[in-house]
Amino acid sequence: MSDATQQTKRPWRDRLVFHGIMLGAVALVASAALVIANRITVMEIRNRHAEDMRASLQEVIPGDIHDNDMLDNTVHVANPPGHPVRVFLATKDGKTTAVAFQVIGQGYGGPIDLMLGVDRDGKLLGVRVISLSETPGLGDKIELSKTKWILSFDGLSLANTPEKDWHVKKDGGRFDQFSGATITPRAVVKAVHGGLEFFARHRDQLLNGAAKAPEKGETP
C-alpha cells in the first residue's frame, strides 16, 4: 500500500496537518492570553500610580483650597536644560489657588524625588518625599514617617526666608542636619529652594493661564 493511501486512511487527528493546526491554535490562544494579561497589568500599575500620586498631592495641597481633581488638571512647563516639569493645578471656582510639582535632589544614595505644594504667593504648603535611596536610619529621616523634619519647610517662601537661610545649619543656614547624614538634608534644602525659584519664574504663566492648557485625563 502506498504512503499516500496510508495517509488517506489515517484518522484526521493523526495527520500532520491536524497537529499543525492545533499547534497554531495553542500559540494563538497563548498569545491572546499574554496580551490580555499585559493590558490588565499595565492598567493596574497605572491605577496604583495614580492613587499614589493623588495621595501625595493631598498631603501638600489642603483640600479646602481646591474643588478639582488635580490629576486631571496639569500643564507642562519648559525648564531648560532639564525636561519639562509637569505641574498640577489646584483650582477653586475656576481660579488657580495653588500648584504642585516634583523636584529632584541628589542625595548620598541617589536621586531624592520630592513633591512640593506652593500657594499663589509662592509660600510652601507642604513638601513630601516620593522616593529615595538613602541609608535606613540616617538619610531616610527626611520621610515624615520617620521624623517631623520635612515639616520645617511649611510656610516658607523666597520672600520670607533670606537666601542665606536656605542651607543646613552646618553651612550657615536654618535647617537641621542629621548626625552622619548631612548630604541628604542638604540635597533636599537645595531642591526645595530650586523648586520655589522655578515657581517664581513661571508664576504668571501658571496662575493666569498663559501656560499650555490643562491636559484633561492624562495618565500620570
mmCIF file of C-alpha atoms in Angstrom:
data_model
loop_
_atom_site.group_PDB
_atom_site.id
_atom_site.type_symbol
_atom_site.label_atom_id
_atom_site.label_comp_id
_atom_site.label_asym_id
_atom_site.label_seq_id
_atom_site.Cartn_x
_atom_site.Cartn_y
_atom_site.Cartn_z
ATOM 1 C CA MET A 1 0.000 0.000 0.000
ATOM 2 C CA SER A 2 1.380 3.377 -0.975
ATOM 3 C CA ASP A 3 2.210 6.101 1.572
ATOM 4 C CA ALA A 4 -0.435 8.328 0.004
ATOM 5 C CA THR A 5 -3.085 5.629 0.537
ATOM 6 C CA GLN A 6 -1.997 5.100 4.159
ATOM 7 C CA GLN A 7 -2.123 8.862 4.818
ATOM 8 C CA THR A 8 -5.653 8.953 3.380
ATOM 9 C CA LYS A 9 -6.822 6.162 5.670
ATOM 10 C CA ARG A 10 -5.330 7.673 8.878
ATOM 11 C CA PRO A 11 -7.773 9.286 11.316
ATOM 12 C CA TRP A 12 -7.894 13.063 10.895
ATOM 13 C CA ARG A 13 -6.345 13.727 14.309
ATOM 14 C CA ASP A 14 -3.284 11.616 13.387
ATOM 15 C CA ARG A 15 -2.442 13.630 10.309
ATOM 16 C CA LEU A 16 0.376 16.183 10.300
ATOM 17 C CA VAL A 17 -1.910 18.953 9.149
ATOM 18 C CA PHE A 18 -4.083 18.439 12.236
ATOM 19 C CA HIS A 19 -1.092 18.761 14.541
ATOM 20 C CA GLY A 20 -0.054 21.913 12.716
ATOM 21 C CA ILE A 21 -3.491 23.432 13.160
ATOM 22 C CA MET A 22 -3.562 22.507 16.847
ATOM 23 C CA LEU A 23 -0.102 23.969 17.434
ATOM 24 C CA GLY A 24 -1.131 27.195 15.712
ATOM 25 C CA ALA A 25 -4.341 27.372 17.747
ATOM 26 C CA VAL A 26 -2.472 26.866 21.026
ATOM 27 C CA ALA A 27 0.043 29.561 20.058
ATOM 28 C CA LEU A 28 -2.789 31.940 19.146
ATOM 29 C CA VAL A 29 -4.617 31.342 22.441
ATOM 30 C CA ALA A 30 -1.389 31.759 24.423
ATOM 31 C CA SER A 31 -0.562 34.998 22.607
ATOM 32 C CA ALA A 32 -4.041 36.362 23.214
ATOM 33 C CA ALA A 33 -3.805 35.462 26.911
ATOM 34 C CA LEU A 34 -0.455 37.242 27.196
ATOM 35 C CA VAL A 35 -1.831 40.370 25.526
ATOM 36 C CA ILE A 36 -4.860 40.438 27.826
ATOM 37 C CA ALA A 37 -2.738 39.827 30.933
ATOM 38 C CA ASN A 38 -0.313 42.558 29.887
ATOM 39 C CA ARG A 39 -3.124 45.077 29.396
ATOM 40 C CA ILE A 40 -4.621 44.222 32.772
ATOM 41 C CA THR A 41 -1.216 44.543 34.456
ATOM 42 C CA VAL A 42 -0.486 47.870 32.768
ATOM 43 C CA MET A 43 -3.849 49.253 33.836
ATOM 44 C CA GLU A 44 -3.340 48.059 37.417
ATOM 45 C CA ILE A 45 0.089 49.711 37.523
ATOM 46 C CA ARG A 46 -1.328 52.947 36.118
ATOM 47 C CA ASN A 47 -4.204 52.924 38.591
ATOM 48 C CA ARG A 48 -1.874 52.277 41.529
ATOM 49 C CA HIS A 49 0.466 55.037 40.366
ATOM 50 C CA ALA A 50 -2.475 57.417 40.074
ATOM 51 C CA GLU A 51 -3.626 56.515 43.594
ATOM 52 C CA ASP A 52 -0.133 57.123 44.997
ATOM 53 C CA MET A 53 0.180 60.418 43.142
ATOM 54 C CA ARG A 54 -3.243 61.587 44.322
ATOM 55 C CA ALA A 55 -2.300 60.732 47.915
ATOM 56 C CA SER A 56 0.927 62.736 47.607
ATOM 57 C CA LEU A 57 -0.949 65.719 46.199
ATOM 58 C CA GLN A 58 -3.442 65.597 49.059
ATOM 59 C CA GLU A 59 -0.546 65.823 51.528
ATOM 60 C CA VAL A 60 0.890 69.017 50.028
ATOM 61 C CA ILE A 61 -2.310 70.788 48.901
ATOM 62 C CA PRO A 62 -5.067 71.318 51.526
ATOM 63 C CA GLY A 63 -8.407 70.008 50.371
ATOM 64 C CA ASP A 64 -10.282 73.164 51.347
ATOM 65 C CA ILE A 65 -8.496 75.352 48.781
ATOM 66 C CA HIS A 66 -9.481 73.402 45.676
ATOM 67 C CA ASP A 67 -12.528 71.696 44.228
ATOM 68 C CA ASN A 68 -10.924 69.899 41.274
ATOM 69 C CA ASP A 69 -9.074 66.636 40.680
ATOM 70 C CA MET A 70 -5.513 67.841 40.221
ATOM 71 C CA LEU A 71 -4.539 64.696 38.301
ATOM 72 C CA ASP A 72 -6.869 65.868 35.542
ATOM 73 C CA ASN A 73 -5.565 69.449 35.514
ATOM 74 C CA THR A 74 -1.908 69.623 34.587
ATOM 75 C CA VAL A 75 0.412 71.691 32.439
ATOM 76 C CA HIS A 76 3.949 71.095 31.262
ATOM 77 C CA VAL A 77 6.370 73.956 31.737
ATOM 78 C CA ALA A 78 9.709 74.144 29.960
ATOM 79 C CA ASN A 79 12.628 74.051 32.362
ATOM 80 C CA PRO A 80 15.890 74.065 30.379
ATOM 81 C CA PRO A 81 18.295 72.377 30.466
ATOM 82 C CA GLY A 82 16.147 69.694 32.094
ATOM 83 C CA HIS A 83 12.952 68.017 30.945
ATOM 84 C CA PRO A 84 9.608 69.856 31.054
ATOM 85 C CA VAL A 85 8.099 69.948 34.525
ATOM 86 C CA ARG A 86 4.595 68.586 34.966
ATOM 87 C CA VAL A 87 2.667 70.972 37.207
ATOM 88 C CA PHE A 88 -0.598 70.002 38.907
ATOM 89 C CA LEU A 89 -3.074 72.875 39.206
ATOM 90 C CA ALA A 90 -5.327 73.248 42.240
ATOM 91 C CA THR A 91 -8.364 75.341 41.347
ATOM 92 C CA LYS A 92 -11.470 76.562 43.149
ATOM 93 C CA ASP A 93 -14.389 78.123 41.331
ATOM 94 C CA GLY A 94 -12.238 78.114 38.218
ATOM 95 C CA LYS A 95 -9.374 80.080 39.783
ATOM 96 C CA THR A 96 -5.922 78.586 40.379
ATOM 97 C CA THR A 97 -5.272 78.618 44.126
ATOM 98 C CA ALA A 98 -2.062 76.589 44.295
ATOM 99 C CA VAL A 99 0.203 74.314 42.292
ATOM 100 C CA ALA A 100 2.147 71.150 42.984
ATOM 101 C CA PHE A 101 5.125 69.685 41.167
ATOM 102 C CA GLN A 102 8.030 67.342 41.674
ATOM 103 C CA VAL A 103 11.674 68.273 42.158
ATOM 104 C CA ILE A 104 14.697 66.010 42.426
ATOM 105 C CA GLY A 105 17.660 66.333 44.768
ATOM 106 C CA GLN A 106 20.851 64.309 44.550
ATOM 107 C CA GLY A 107 21.304 62.516 47.843
ATOM 108 C CA TYR A 108 24.011 60.224 49.152
ATOM 109 C CA GLY A 109 22.367 57.061 47.821
ATOM 110 C CA GLY A 110 20.876 58.512 44.637
ATOM 111 C CA PRO A 111 18.046 60.786 43.499
ATOM 112 C CA ILE A 112 15.521 62.039 46.044
ATOM 113 C CA ASP A 113 12.126 62.685 44.466
ATOM 114 C CA LEU A 114 10.030 65.313 46.260
ATOM 115 C CA MET A 115 6.543 66.750 45.813
ATOM 116 C CA LEU A 116 6.066 70.448 46.551
ATOM 117 C CA GLY A 117 2.817 72.318 47.128
ATOM 118 C CA VAL A 118 3.005 76.098 46.605
ATOM 119 C CA ASP A 119 0.239 78.682 47.033
ATOM 120 C CA ARG A 120 -0.398 81.734 44.858
ATOM 121 C CA ASP A 121 2.032 83.848 46.865
ATOM 122 C CA GLY A 122 4.896 81.393 46.477
ATOM 123 C CA LYS A 123 4.580 80.013 50.006
ATOM 124 C CA LEU A 124 5.204 76.335 50.628
ATOM 125 C CA LEU A 125 2.069 74.468 51.650
ATOM 126 C CA GLY A 126 3.916 71.209 52.079
ATOM 127 C CA VAL A 127 6.849 69.066 50.977
ATOM 128 C CA ARG A 128 6.803 65.268 50.887
ATOM 129 C CA VAL A 129 9.240 62.554 49.839
ATOM 130 C CA ILE A 130 8.040 60.481 46.880
ATOM 131 C CA SER A 131 11.028 58.163 46.625
ATOM 132 C CA LEU A 132 14.586 57.892 47.900
ATOM 133 C CA SER A 133 17.521 55.503 48.188
ATOM 134 C CA GLU A 134 19.147 56.888 51.317
ATOM 135 C CA THR A 135 20.671 54.864 54.155
ATOM 136 C CA PRO A 136 17.979 53.486 56.501
ATOM 137 C CA GLY A 137 18.184 55.074 59.923
ATOM 138 C CA LEU A 138 20.172 58.046 58.639
ATOM 139 C CA GLY A 139 19.143 59.659 55.353
ATOM 140 C CA ASP A 140 15.595 58.338 55.488
ATOM 141 C CA LYS A 141 14.863 60.751 58.362
ATOM 142 C CA ILE A 142 13.578 63.154 55.708
ATOM 143 C CA GLU A 143 10.461 60.975 55.490
ATOM 144 C CA LEU A 144 7.524 62.155 57.572
ATOM 145 C CA SER A 145 7.011 58.640 58.899
ATOM 146 C CA LYS A 146 10.485 58.821 60.486
ATOM 147 C CA THR A 147 10.735 62.417 61.791
ATOM 148 C CA LYS A 148 8.955 65.777 61.516
ATOM 149 C CA TRP A 149 11.959 67.368 59.783
ATOM 150 C CA ILE A 150 10.241 67.723 56.394
ATOM 151 C CA LEU A 151 7.568 69.915 58.035
ATOM 152 C CA SER A 152 10.169 72.625 58.668
ATOM 153 C CA PHE A 153 9.532 73.881 55.122
ATOM 154 C CA ASP A 154 5.846 74.619 55.725
ATOM 155 C CA GLY A 155 5.044 78.315 55.320
ATOM 156 C CA LEU A 156 8.433 79.283 53.925
ATOM 157 C CA SER A 157 8.901 81.250 50.707
ATOM 158 C CA LEU A 158 11.582 83.178 48.883
ATOM 159 C CA ALA A 159 10.006 86.358 50.252
ATOM 160 C CA ASN A 160 10.047 85.455 53.952
ATOM 161 C CA THR A 161 13.258 83.416 54.040
ATOM 162 C CA PRO A 162 16.572 85.092 53.096
ATOM 163 C CA GLU A 163 18.859 83.418 50.585
ATOM 164 C CA LYS A 164 21.470 82.739 53.279
ATOM 165 C CA ASP A 165 18.968 80.695 55.281
ATOM 166 C CA TRP A 166 18.407 78.138 52.531
ATOM 167 C CA HIS A 167 21.131 75.844 53.818
ATOM 168 C CA VAL A 168 21.600 73.382 56.648
ATOM 169 C CA LYS A 169 22.964 74.837 59.891
ATOM 170 C CA LYS A 170 26.378 73.312 59.226
ATOM 171 C CA ASP A 171 26.568 75.546 56.142
ATOM 172 C CA GLY A 172 25.250 78.642 57.919
ATOM 173 C CA GLY A 173 21.542 78.114 57.172
ATOM 174 C CA ARG A 174 18.429 77.473 59.262
ATOM 175 C CA PHE A 175 17.755 73.775 58.619
ATOM 176 C CA ASP A 176 18.879 70.995 60.934
ATOM 177 C CA GLN A 177 21.134 68.315 59.553
ATOM 178 C CA PHE A 178 21.269 64.687 60.679
ATOM 179 C CA SER A 179 24.225 63.238 62.507
ATOM 180 C CA GLY A 180 26.199 61.228 59.956
ATOM 181 C CA ALA A 181 23.927 62.192 57.071
ATOM 182 C CA THR A 182 24.394 65.848 56.204
ATOM 183 C CA ILE A 183 24.331 65.200 52.453
ATOM 184 C CA THR A 184 20.670 64.152 52.476
ATOM 185 C CA PRO A 185 19.091 67.221 54.141
ATOM 186 C CA ARG A 186 21.465 69.463 52.207
ATOM 187 C CA ALA A 187 20.186 67.950 48.944
ATOM 188 C CA VAL A 188 16.554 68.370 49.993
ATOM 189 C CA VAL A 189 17.002 72.016 51.010
ATOM 190 C CA LYS A 190 18.697 72.774 47.702
ATOM 191 C CA ALA A 191 15.960 71.002 45.710
ATOM 192 C CA VAL A 192 13.125 72.761 47.569
ATOM 193 C CA HIS A 193 14.776 76.159 47.131
ATOM 194 C CA GLY A 194 15.222 75.420 43.443
ATOM 195 C CA GLY A 195 11.539 74.474 43.236
ATOM 196 C CA LEU A 196 10.492 77.832 44.672
ATOM 197 C CA GLU A 197 12.737 79.600 42.169
ATOM 198 C CA PHE A 198 11.084 77.600 39.381
ATOM 199 C CA PHE A 199 7.644 78.705 40.600
ATOM 200 C CA ALA A 200 8.765 82.340 40.804
ATOM 201 C CA ARG A 201 9.985 82.254 37.200
ATOM 202 C CA HIS A 202 6.704 80.823 35.900
ATOM 203 C CA ARG A 203 4.216 82.210 38.408
ATOM 204 C CA ASP A 204 2.289 84.410 35.973
ATOM 205 C CA GLN A 205 2.028 81.601 33.447
ATOM 206 C CA LEU A 206 0.738 79.097 35.975
ATOM 207 C CA LEU A 207 -1.703 81.343 37.797
ATOM 208 C CA ASN A 208 -3.031 83.316 34.853
ATOM 209 C CA GLY A 209 -3.399 80.515 32.325
ATOM 210 C CA ALA A 210 -0.652 81.590 29.940
ATOM 211 C CA ALA A 211 0.952 78.168 30.143
ATOM 212 C CA LYS A 212 -0.094 75.242 27.998
ATOM 213 C CA ALA A 213 -3.792 74.499 28.520
ATOM 214 C CA PRO A 214 -4.657 71.843 31.135
ATOM 215 C CA GLU A 215 -4.481 68.311 29.781
ATOM 216 C CA LYS A 216 -7.662 66.504 30.740
ATOM 217 C CA GLY A 217 -7.499 62.842 31.639
ATOM 218 C CA GLU A 218 -3.753 62.442 31.114
ATOM 219 C CA THR A 219 -2.285 59.270 32.542
ATOM 220 C CA PRO A 220 0.314 60.096 35.214
#
